[in-house]
PDB file of C-alpha atoms in Angstrom:
ATOM      1  CA  UNK A   1     -10.165  -9.469   6.093  1.00 66.00           C
ATOM      2  CA  UNK A   2      -9.168  -5.901   6.805  1.00 64.00           C
ATOM      3  CA  UNK A   3      -6.140  -5.026   4.805  1.00 93.00           C
ATOM      4  CA  UNK A   4      -3.950  -2.590   2.904  1.00 97.00           C
ATOM      5  CA  UNK A   5      -4.077  -2.898  -0.879  1.00 97.00           C
ATOM      6  CA  UNK A   6      -1.641  -1.434  -3.354  1.00 97.00           C
ATOM      7  CA  UNK A   7      -2.153  -1.133  -7.083  1.00 92.00           C
ATOM      8  CA  UNK A   8      -0.513  -1.908  -9.319  1.00 94.00           C
ATOM      9  CA  UNK A   9       1.950  -4.443  -7.888  1.00 95.00           C
ATOM     10  CA  UNK A  10       4.373  -3.752 -10.722  1.00 96.00           C
ATOM     11  CA  UNK A  11       4.602  -0.511 -12.668  1.00 97.00           C
ATOM     12  CA  UNK A  12       6.859   0.326 -15.575  1.00 97.00           C
ATOM     13  CA  UNK A  13       7.095   3.942 -16.645  1.00 96.00           C
ATOM     14  CA  UNK A  14       9.300   5.922 -18.962  1.00 96.00           C
ATOM     15  CA  UNK A  15      11.814   8.487 -17.855  1.00 97.00           C
ATOM     16  CA  UNK A  16       9.952  11.737 -17.244  1.00 96.00           C
ATOM     17  CA  UNK A  17       6.444  10.278 -17.674  1.00 97.00           C
ATOM     18  CA  UNK A  18       4.190  10.982 -14.663  1.00 97.00           C
ATOM     19  CA  UNK A  19       3.034   7.974 -12.712  1.00 97.00           C
ATOM     20  CA  UNK A  20       0.549   7.447  -9.883  1.00 97.00           C
ATOM     21  CA  UNK A  21       0.628   4.643  -7.359  1.00 97.00           C
ATOM     22  CA  UNK A  22      -2.471   3.769  -5.376  1.00 97.00           C
ATOM     23  CA  UNK A  23      -3.084   2.582  -1.830  1.00 98.00           C
ATOM     24  CA  UNK A  24      -6.368   1.722  -0.173  1.00 98.00           C
ATOM     25  CA  UNK A  25      -7.199   0.405   3.280  1.00 97.00           C
ATOM     26  CA  UNK A  26     -10.181  -1.216   4.940  1.00 95.00           C
ATOM     27  CA  UNK A  27      -8.824  -0.746   8.471  1.00 93.00           C
ATOM     28  CA  UNK A  28     -10.272   2.752   8.901  1.00 93.00           C
ATOM     29  CA  UNK A  29      -6.897   3.924  10.224  1.00 93.00           C
ATOM     30  CA  UNK A  30      -6.347   7.629  10.353  1.00 91.00           C
ATOM     31  CA  UNK A  31      -2.619   7.573   9.573  1.00 92.00           C
ATOM     32  CA  UNK A  32      -1.266   6.548   6.155  1.00 94.00           C
ATOM     33  CA  UNK A  33       2.394   6.422   5.155  1.00 94.00           C
ATOM     34  CA  UNK A  34       4.403   6.123   1.949  1.00 96.00           C
ATOM     35  CA  UNK A  35       7.849   4.553   2.095  1.00 96.00           C
ATOM     36  CA  UNK A  36      10.466   4.154  -0.619  1.00 97.00           C
ATOM     37  CA  UNK A  37      12.842   1.192  -0.501  1.00 96.00           C
ATOM     38  CA  UNK A  38      15.691   1.049  -2.961  1.00 96.00           C
ATOM     39  CA  UNK A  39      17.631  -2.138  -3.530  1.00 92.00           C
ATOM     40  CA  UNK A  40      19.499  -3.300  -0.377  1.00 90.00           C
ATOM     41  CA  UNK A  41      18.470  -0.145   1.473  1.00 95.00           C
ATOM     42  CA  UNK A  42      16.219   0.486   4.441  1.00 96.00           C
ATOM     43  CA  UNK A  43      12.644   1.618   3.761  1.00 95.00           C
ATOM     44  CA  UNK A  44      12.632   5.408   3.919  1.00 94.00           C
ATOM     45  CA  UNK A  45       9.585   7.466   4.814  1.00 93.00           C
ATOM     46  CA  UNK A  46       8.576   9.935   2.109  1.00 95.00           C
ATOM     47  CA  UNK A  47       5.512  11.454   3.797  1.00 92.00           C
ATOM     48  CA  UNK A  48       2.478  10.609   5.844  1.00 93.00           C
ATOM     49  CA  UNK A  49      -1.047  11.799   6.467  1.00 93.00           C
ATOM     50  CA  UNK A  50      -2.498  12.109   9.949  1.00 91.00           C
ATOM     51  CA  UNK A  51      -6.152  12.343   8.972  1.00 92.00           C
ATOM     52  CA  UNK A  52      -6.041  15.149   6.384  1.00 93.00           C
ATOM     53  CA  UNK A  53      -2.844  16.691   7.709  1.00 92.00           C
ATOM     54  CA  UNK A  54       0.007  16.137   5.263  1.00 93.00           C
ATOM     55  CA  UNK A  55       3.511  15.704   6.685  1.00 91.00           C
ATOM     56  CA  UNK A  56       6.385  15.791   4.230  1.00 91.00           C
ATOM     57  CA  UNK A  57       9.834  14.532   5.233  1.00 89.00           C
ATOM     58  CA  UNK A  58      12.440  17.250   4.840  1.00 86.00           C
ATOM     59  CA  UNK A  59      14.505  15.312   2.310  1.00 90.00           C
ATOM     60  CA  UNK A  60      11.645  14.076   0.121  1.00 94.00           C
ATOM     61  CA  UNK A  61      12.183  15.463  -3.395  1.00 94.00           C
ATOM     62  CA  UNK A  62       9.587  17.881  -4.787  1.00 94.00           C
ATOM     63  CA  UNK A  63       9.079  15.396  -7.596  1.00 95.00           C
ATOM     64  CA  UNK A  64       7.041  13.299  -5.145  1.00 97.00           C
ATOM     65  CA  UNK A  65       3.542  14.400  -4.216  1.00 96.00           C
ATOM     66  CA  UNK A  66       0.674  12.730  -2.405  1.00 97.00           C
ATOM     67  CA  UNK A  67      -3.086  12.999  -2.219  1.00 96.00           C
ATOM     68  CA  UNK A  68      -5.542  11.588   0.274  1.00 97.00           C
ATOM     69  CA  UNK A  69      -9.075  12.220  -0.976  1.00 96.00           C
ATOM     70  CA  UNK A  70     -10.692  10.251   1.872  1.00 96.00           C
ATOM     71  CA  UNK A  71      -9.819   7.988   4.798  1.00 95.00           C
ATOM     72  CA  UNK A  72      -9.530   4.886   2.643  1.00 96.00           C
ATOM     73  CA  UNK A  73      -7.371   6.037  -0.246  1.00 97.00           C
ATOM     74  CA  UNK A  74      -3.950   7.574  -0.612  1.00 97.00           C
ATOM     75  CA  UNK A  75      -2.003   8.218  -3.825  1.00 97.00           C
ATOM     76  CA  UNK A  76       1.654   8.746  -4.571  1.00 97.00           C
ATOM     77  CA  UNK A  77       2.337  10.890  -7.623  1.00 97.00           C
ATOM     78  CA  UNK A  78       5.773  11.026  -9.191  1.00 97.00           C
ATOM     79  CA  UNK A  79       5.711  13.988 -11.545  1.00 97.00           C
ATOM     80  CA  UNK A  80       8.821  13.282 -13.598  1.00 96.00           C
ATOM     81  CA  UNK A  81      10.335   9.930 -12.716  1.00 97.00           C
ATOM     82  CA  UNK A  82      14.067   9.574 -13.042  1.00 96.00           C
ATOM     83  CA  UNK A  83      16.094   6.387 -13.200  1.00 96.00           C
ATOM     84  CA  UNK A  84      16.953   6.901  -9.531  1.00 96.00           C
ATOM     85  CA  UNK A  85      13.288   6.642  -8.563  1.00 97.00           C
ATOM     86  CA  UNK A  86      13.155   2.958  -9.421  1.00 97.00           C
ATOM     87  CA  UNK A  87      12.311   1.284  -6.133  1.00 97.00           C
ATOM     88  CA  UNK A  88       9.726  -0.598  -4.101  1.00 97.00           C
ATOM     89  CA  UNK A  89       7.057   1.763  -2.777  1.00 98.00           C
ATOM     90  CA  UNK A  90       5.308   0.639   0.374  1.00 97.00           C
ATOM     91  CA  UNK A  91       2.100   2.019   1.806  1.00 97.00           C
ATOM     92  CA  UNK A  92       1.306   1.540   5.486  1.00 95.00           C
ATOM     93  CA  UNK A  93      -1.392   2.543   7.948  1.00 94.00           C
ATOM     94  CA  UNK A  94      -1.660   2.860  11.692  1.00 91.00           C
ATOM     95  CA  UNK A  95      -4.436   3.737  14.089  1.00 87.00           C
ATOM     96  CA  UNK A  96      -2.550   6.513  15.812  1.00 77.00           C
ATOM     97  CA  UNK A  97       1.154   7.083  15.348  1.00 66.00           C
ATOM     98  CA  UNK A  98       4.255   5.063  14.646  1.00 60.00           C
ATOM     99  CA  UNK A  99       4.628   3.885  18.226  1.00 65.00           C
ATOM    100  CA  UNK A 100       1.824   1.525  17.353  1.00 75.00           C
ATOM    101  CA  UNK A 101       1.786  -1.272  14.866  1.00 84.00           C
ATOM    102  CA  UNK A 102       1.888  -0.261  11.216  1.00 90.00           C
ATOM    103  CA  UNK A 103       0.061  -2.397   8.681  1.00 93.00           C
ATOM    104  CA  UNK A 104       1.726  -2.634   5.299  1.00 95.00           C
ATOM    105  CA  UNK A 105       0.564  -3.294   1.794  1.00 97.00           C
ATOM    106  CA  UNK A 106       2.564  -5.628  -0.459  1.00 96.00           C
ATOM    107  CA  UNK A 107       4.254  -2.741  -2.246  1.00 96.00           C
ATOM    108  CA  UNK A 108       4.496  -1.525  -5.830  1.00 97.00           C
ATOM    109  CA  UNK A 109       7.727  -2.255  -7.676  1.00 97.00           C
ATOM    110  CA  UNK A 110       8.442   0.718  -9.950  1.00 98.00           C
ATOM    111  CA  UNK A 111      10.743   0.384 -12.937  1.00 97.00           C
ATOM    112  CA  UNK A 112      11.815   3.452 -14.908  1.00 97.00           C
ATOM    113  CA  UNK A 113      13.041   2.894 -18.460  1.00 96.00           C
TER     114      UNK A 113
ATOM    115  CA  UNK B   1      20.582  11.535  11.489  1.00 72.00           C
ATOM    116  CA  UNK B   2      19.242   8.499  13.310  1.00 82.00           C
ATOM    117  CA  UNK B   3      20.667   5.215  12.064  1.00 91.00           C
ATOM    118  CA  UNK B   4      19.326   1.732  12.765  1.00 96.00           C
ATOM    119  CA  UNK B   5      21.741  -1.096  12.023  1.00 97.00           C
ATOM    120  CA  UNK B   6      20.937  -4.753  11.494  1.00 98.00           C
ATOM    121  CA  UNK B   7      23.332  -7.668  11.369  1.00 97.00           C
ATOM    122  CA  UNK B   8      24.018  -9.890   9.668  1.00 97.00           C
ATOM    123  CA  UNK B   9      22.796  -8.688   6.258  1.00 96.00           C
ATOM    124  CA  UNK B  10      21.992 -12.254   5.254  1.00 96.00           C
ATOM    125  CA  UNK B  11      21.989 -15.645   6.869  1.00 96.00           C
ATOM    126  CA  UNK B  12      21.761 -19.168   5.470  1.00 97.00           C
ATOM    127  CA  UNK B  13      20.845 -21.954   7.896  1.00 97.00           C
ATOM    128  CA  UNK B  14      19.679 -25.544   7.743  1.00 97.00           C
ATOM    129  CA  UNK B  15      16.209 -26.604   8.760  1.00 97.00           C
ATOM    130  CA  UNK B  16      16.177 -27.204  12.506  1.00 97.00           C
ATOM    131  CA  UNK B  17      18.975 -24.744  13.297  1.00 97.00           C
ATOM    132  CA  UNK B  18      18.280 -22.008  15.811  1.00 97.00           C
ATOM    133  CA  UNK B  19      19.401 -18.550  14.838  1.00 96.00           C
ATOM    134  CA  UNK B  20      19.420 -14.978  16.014  1.00 95.00           C
ATOM    135  CA  UNK B  21      20.045 -11.537  14.595  1.00 95.00           C
ATOM    136  CA  UNK B  22      20.681  -8.114  15.988  1.00 98.00           C
ATOM    137  CA  UNK B  23      19.164  -4.675  15.653  1.00 98.00           C
ATOM    138  CA  UNK B  24      21.058  -1.726  17.141  1.00 98.00           C
ATOM    139  CA  UNK B  25      19.697   1.784  17.449  1.00 97.00           C
ATOM    140  CA  UNK B  26      20.478   5.105  19.151  1.00 94.00           C
ATOM    141  CA  UNK B  27      19.148   4.835  22.697  1.00 92.00           C
ATOM    142  CA  UNK B  28      18.640   8.556  23.322  1.00 88.00           C
ATOM    143  CA  UNK B  29      14.941   9.542  23.247  1.00 87.00           C
ATOM    144  CA  UNK B  30      14.002   6.014  22.206  1.00 90.00           C
ATOM    145  CA  UNK B  31      10.331   5.110  22.502  1.00 90.00           C
ATOM    146  CA  UNK B  32       9.558   1.802  20.750  1.00 92.00           C
ATOM    147  CA  UNK B  33      11.127  -0.962  18.670  1.00 95.00           C
ATOM    148  CA  UNK B  34       9.245  -2.849  15.956  1.00 95.00           C
ATOM    149  CA  UNK B  35      10.125  -6.153  14.271  1.00 97.00           C
ATOM    150  CA  UNK B  36       8.604  -7.107  10.929  1.00 97.00           C
ATOM    151  CA  UNK B  37       8.843 -10.238   8.792  1.00 97.00           C
ATOM    152  CA  UNK B  38       8.705  -9.642   5.035  1.00 96.00           C
ATOM    153  CA  UNK B  39       8.254 -12.634   2.772  1.00 96.00           C
ATOM    154  CA  UNK B  40       8.817 -12.226  -0.950  1.00 91.00           C
ATOM    155  CA  UNK B  41       5.760 -10.889  -2.801  1.00 90.00           C
ATOM    156  CA  UNK B  42       3.850 -10.374   0.439  1.00 94.00           C
ATOM    157  CA  UNK B  43       3.214  -7.497   2.833  1.00 95.00           C
ATOM    158  CA  UNK B  44       5.612  -6.923   5.720  1.00 95.00           C
ATOM    159  CA  UNK B  45       3.974  -8.500   8.755  1.00 95.00           C
ATOM    160  CA  UNK B  46       4.347  -7.099  12.257  1.00 93.00           C
ATOM    161  CA  UNK B  47       5.921  -9.517  14.711  1.00 96.00           C
ATOM    162  CA  UNK B  48       6.531  -7.465  17.857  1.00 95.00           C
ATOM    163  CA  UNK B  49       6.398  -3.965  19.271  1.00 93.00           C
ATOM    164  CA  UNK B  50       8.493  -3.448  22.397  1.00 94.00           C
ATOM    165  CA  UNK B  51       8.960  -0.372  24.527  1.00 92.00           C
ATOM    166  CA  UNK B  52      10.378  -1.260  27.935  1.00 91.00           C
ATOM    167  CA  UNK B  53      13.951  -2.127  28.823  1.00 92.00           C
ATOM    168  CA  UNK B  54      14.126  -5.870  29.396  1.00 92.00           C
ATOM    169  CA  UNK B  55      10.982  -6.565  27.377  1.00 92.00           C
ATOM    170  CA  UNK B  56      10.780 -10.072  26.008  1.00 96.00           C
ATOM    171  CA  UNK B  57       8.107 -11.115  23.527  1.00 96.00           C
ATOM    172  CA  UNK B  58       7.359 -14.496  22.025  1.00 97.00           C
ATOM    173  CA  UNK B  59       5.261 -15.732  19.125  1.00 95.00           C
ATOM    174  CA  UNK B  60       5.565 -19.462  18.527  1.00 96.00           C
ATOM    175  CA  UNK B  61       9.211 -20.256  17.780  1.00 97.00           C
ATOM    176  CA  UNK B  62      10.164 -16.595  17.415  1.00 98.00           C
ATOM    177  CA  UNK B  63      11.110 -14.385  20.339  1.00 98.00           C
ATOM    178  CA  UNK B  64      12.686 -10.993  20.826  1.00 98.00           C
ATOM    179  CA  UNK B  65      14.402  -9.061  23.589  1.00 98.00           C
ATOM    180  CA  UNK B  66      15.016  -5.360  24.079  1.00 98.00           C
ATOM    181  CA  UNK B  67      17.790  -3.412  25.807  1.00 97.00           C
ATOM    182  CA  UNK B  68      16.955   0.267  25.658  1.00 95.00           C
ATOM    183  CA  UNK B  69      19.944   1.405  27.726  1.00 95.00           C
ATOM    184  CA  UNK B  70      22.529   0.061  25.320  1.00 95.00           C
ATOM    185  CA  UNK B  71      20.309   0.317  22.255  1.00 96.00           C
ATOM    186  CA  UNK B  72      19.884  -3.178  20.876  1.00 97.00           C
ATOM    187  CA  UNK B  73      17.312  -5.884  20.277  1.00 98.00           C
ATOM    188  CA  UNK B  74      17.773  -9.547  19.444  1.00 98.00           C
ATOM    189  CA  UNK B  75      15.391 -11.671  17.411  1.00 98.00           C
ATOM    190  CA  UNK B  76      15.628 -15.436  17.983  1.00 98.00           C
ATOM    191  CA  UNK B  77      14.180 -18.223  15.869  1.00 98.00           C
ATOM    192  CA  UNK B  78      14.204 -21.652  17.443  1.00 97.00           C
ATOM    193  CA  UNK B  79      14.309 -24.673  15.135  1.00 97.00           C
ATOM    194  CA  UNK B  80      14.182 -22.744  11.841  1.00 97.00           C
ATOM    195  CA  UNK B  81      11.802 -23.999   9.176  1.00 97.00           C
ATOM    196  CA  UNK B  82      11.830 -23.250   5.417  1.00 97.00           C
ATOM    197  CA  UNK B  83       8.706 -21.108   5.902  1.00 96.00           C
ATOM    198  CA  UNK B  84      10.761 -18.813   8.156  1.00 97.00           C
ATOM    199  CA  UNK B  85      12.705 -17.699   5.076  1.00 97.00           C
ATOM    200  CA  UNK B  86      12.087 -13.964   4.802  1.00 97.00           C
ATOM    201  CA  UNK B  87      13.656 -10.588   5.398  1.00 97.00           C
ATOM    202  CA  UNK B  88      13.396  -9.469   9.013  1.00 98.00           C
ATOM    203  CA  UNK B  89      13.192  -5.713   9.458  1.00 97.00           C
ATOM    204  CA  UNK B  90      13.529  -3.779  12.664  1.00 97.00           C
ATOM    205  CA  UNK B  91      12.441  -0.178  13.089  1.00 95.00           C
ATOM    206  CA  UNK B  92      12.862   2.279  15.957  1.00 94.00           C
ATOM    207  CA  UNK B  93      10.443   4.999  16.959  1.00 90.00           C
ATOM    208  CA  UNK B  94      11.555   8.164  18.729  1.00 87.00           C
ATOM    209  CA  UNK B  95       8.332   9.757  19.810  1.00 74.00           C
ATOM    210  CA  UNK B  96       6.269  12.766  18.876  1.00 64.00           C
ATOM    211  CA  UNK B  97       2.603  12.629  18.080  1.00 54.00           C
ATOM    212  CA  UNK B  98       3.309  12.239  14.401  1.00 54.00           C
ATOM    213  CA  UNK B  99       6.738  10.703  14.536  1.00 61.00           C
ATOM    214  CA  UNK B 100       7.912   8.013  12.229  1.00 77.00           C
ATOM    215  CA  UNK B 101       9.773   4.707  12.188  1.00 87.00           C
ATOM    216  CA  UNK B 102      13.454   4.538  11.329  1.00 92.00           C
ATOM    217  CA  UNK B 103      14.077   1.220   9.599  1.00 95.00           C
ATOM    218  CA  UNK B 104      17.175  -0.916   9.351  1.00 97.00           C
ATOM    219  CA  UNK B 105      18.152  -2.560   6.059  1.00 97.00           C
ATOM    220  CA  UNK B 106      16.955  -5.946   7.235  1.00 97.00           C
ATOM    221  CA  UNK B 107      18.404  -9.422   7.680  1.00 98.00           C
ATOM    222  CA  UNK B 108      17.579 -11.850   4.886  1.00 97.00           C
ATOM    223  CA  UNK B 109      17.152 -15.372   6.259  1.00 98.00           C
ATOM    224  CA  UNK B 110      17.209 -18.453   4.042  1.00 97.00           C
ATOM    225  CA  UNK B 111      16.378 -21.813   5.612  1.00 97.00           C
ATOM    226  CA  UNK B 112      17.323 -24.872   3.573  1.00 96.00           C
ATOM    227  CA  UNK B 113      15.319 -28.092   3.965  1.00 94.00           C
TER     228      UNK B 113
END
């Protein structure tokens, strides 16, 4: 089945230690998104790629970076995680833009110690 | 800042009860409204995408309506079952070729057998 896969499902990192979260998709969608959801909060878009075009949300901290080496893969890099970065990170894809259905992965739960 | 509100935050019902929850959103420049169901440890699953005022969509026992003029959508579940237990997220889209979804915090539904 076509799907969105996130690895790992659970990630524990130390304060200040760089961490990379991975997302892959078999849907061949050209748009990929990264969302952050903190406890009891709404998922918040960090950035998205439309093909190779990177679109950063204005309030996304510089600590968060992303890479999309090809259509299938997208990475979220957190350069120096702080305690406030502990959250669920969701990856999603869509075939065009957000007016159309977005397909989500199961998320990566990040803990910062 | 666009704000999407969902109510109630959580809901506990008995098996067989019918229930509904609300999503409210700014109606200016609105384009589309998405509903997702998110079960624990799984990927958020798209239920409906609605764009037109008066839209009604149905999938099995779940249905949704949309009022774009006043900026709200209702999600109805008829005869709730334990497998309906999940968090229900709504998200509004405001257009632009690379626009993004603005999510609410979700309504967490628990259905007791």
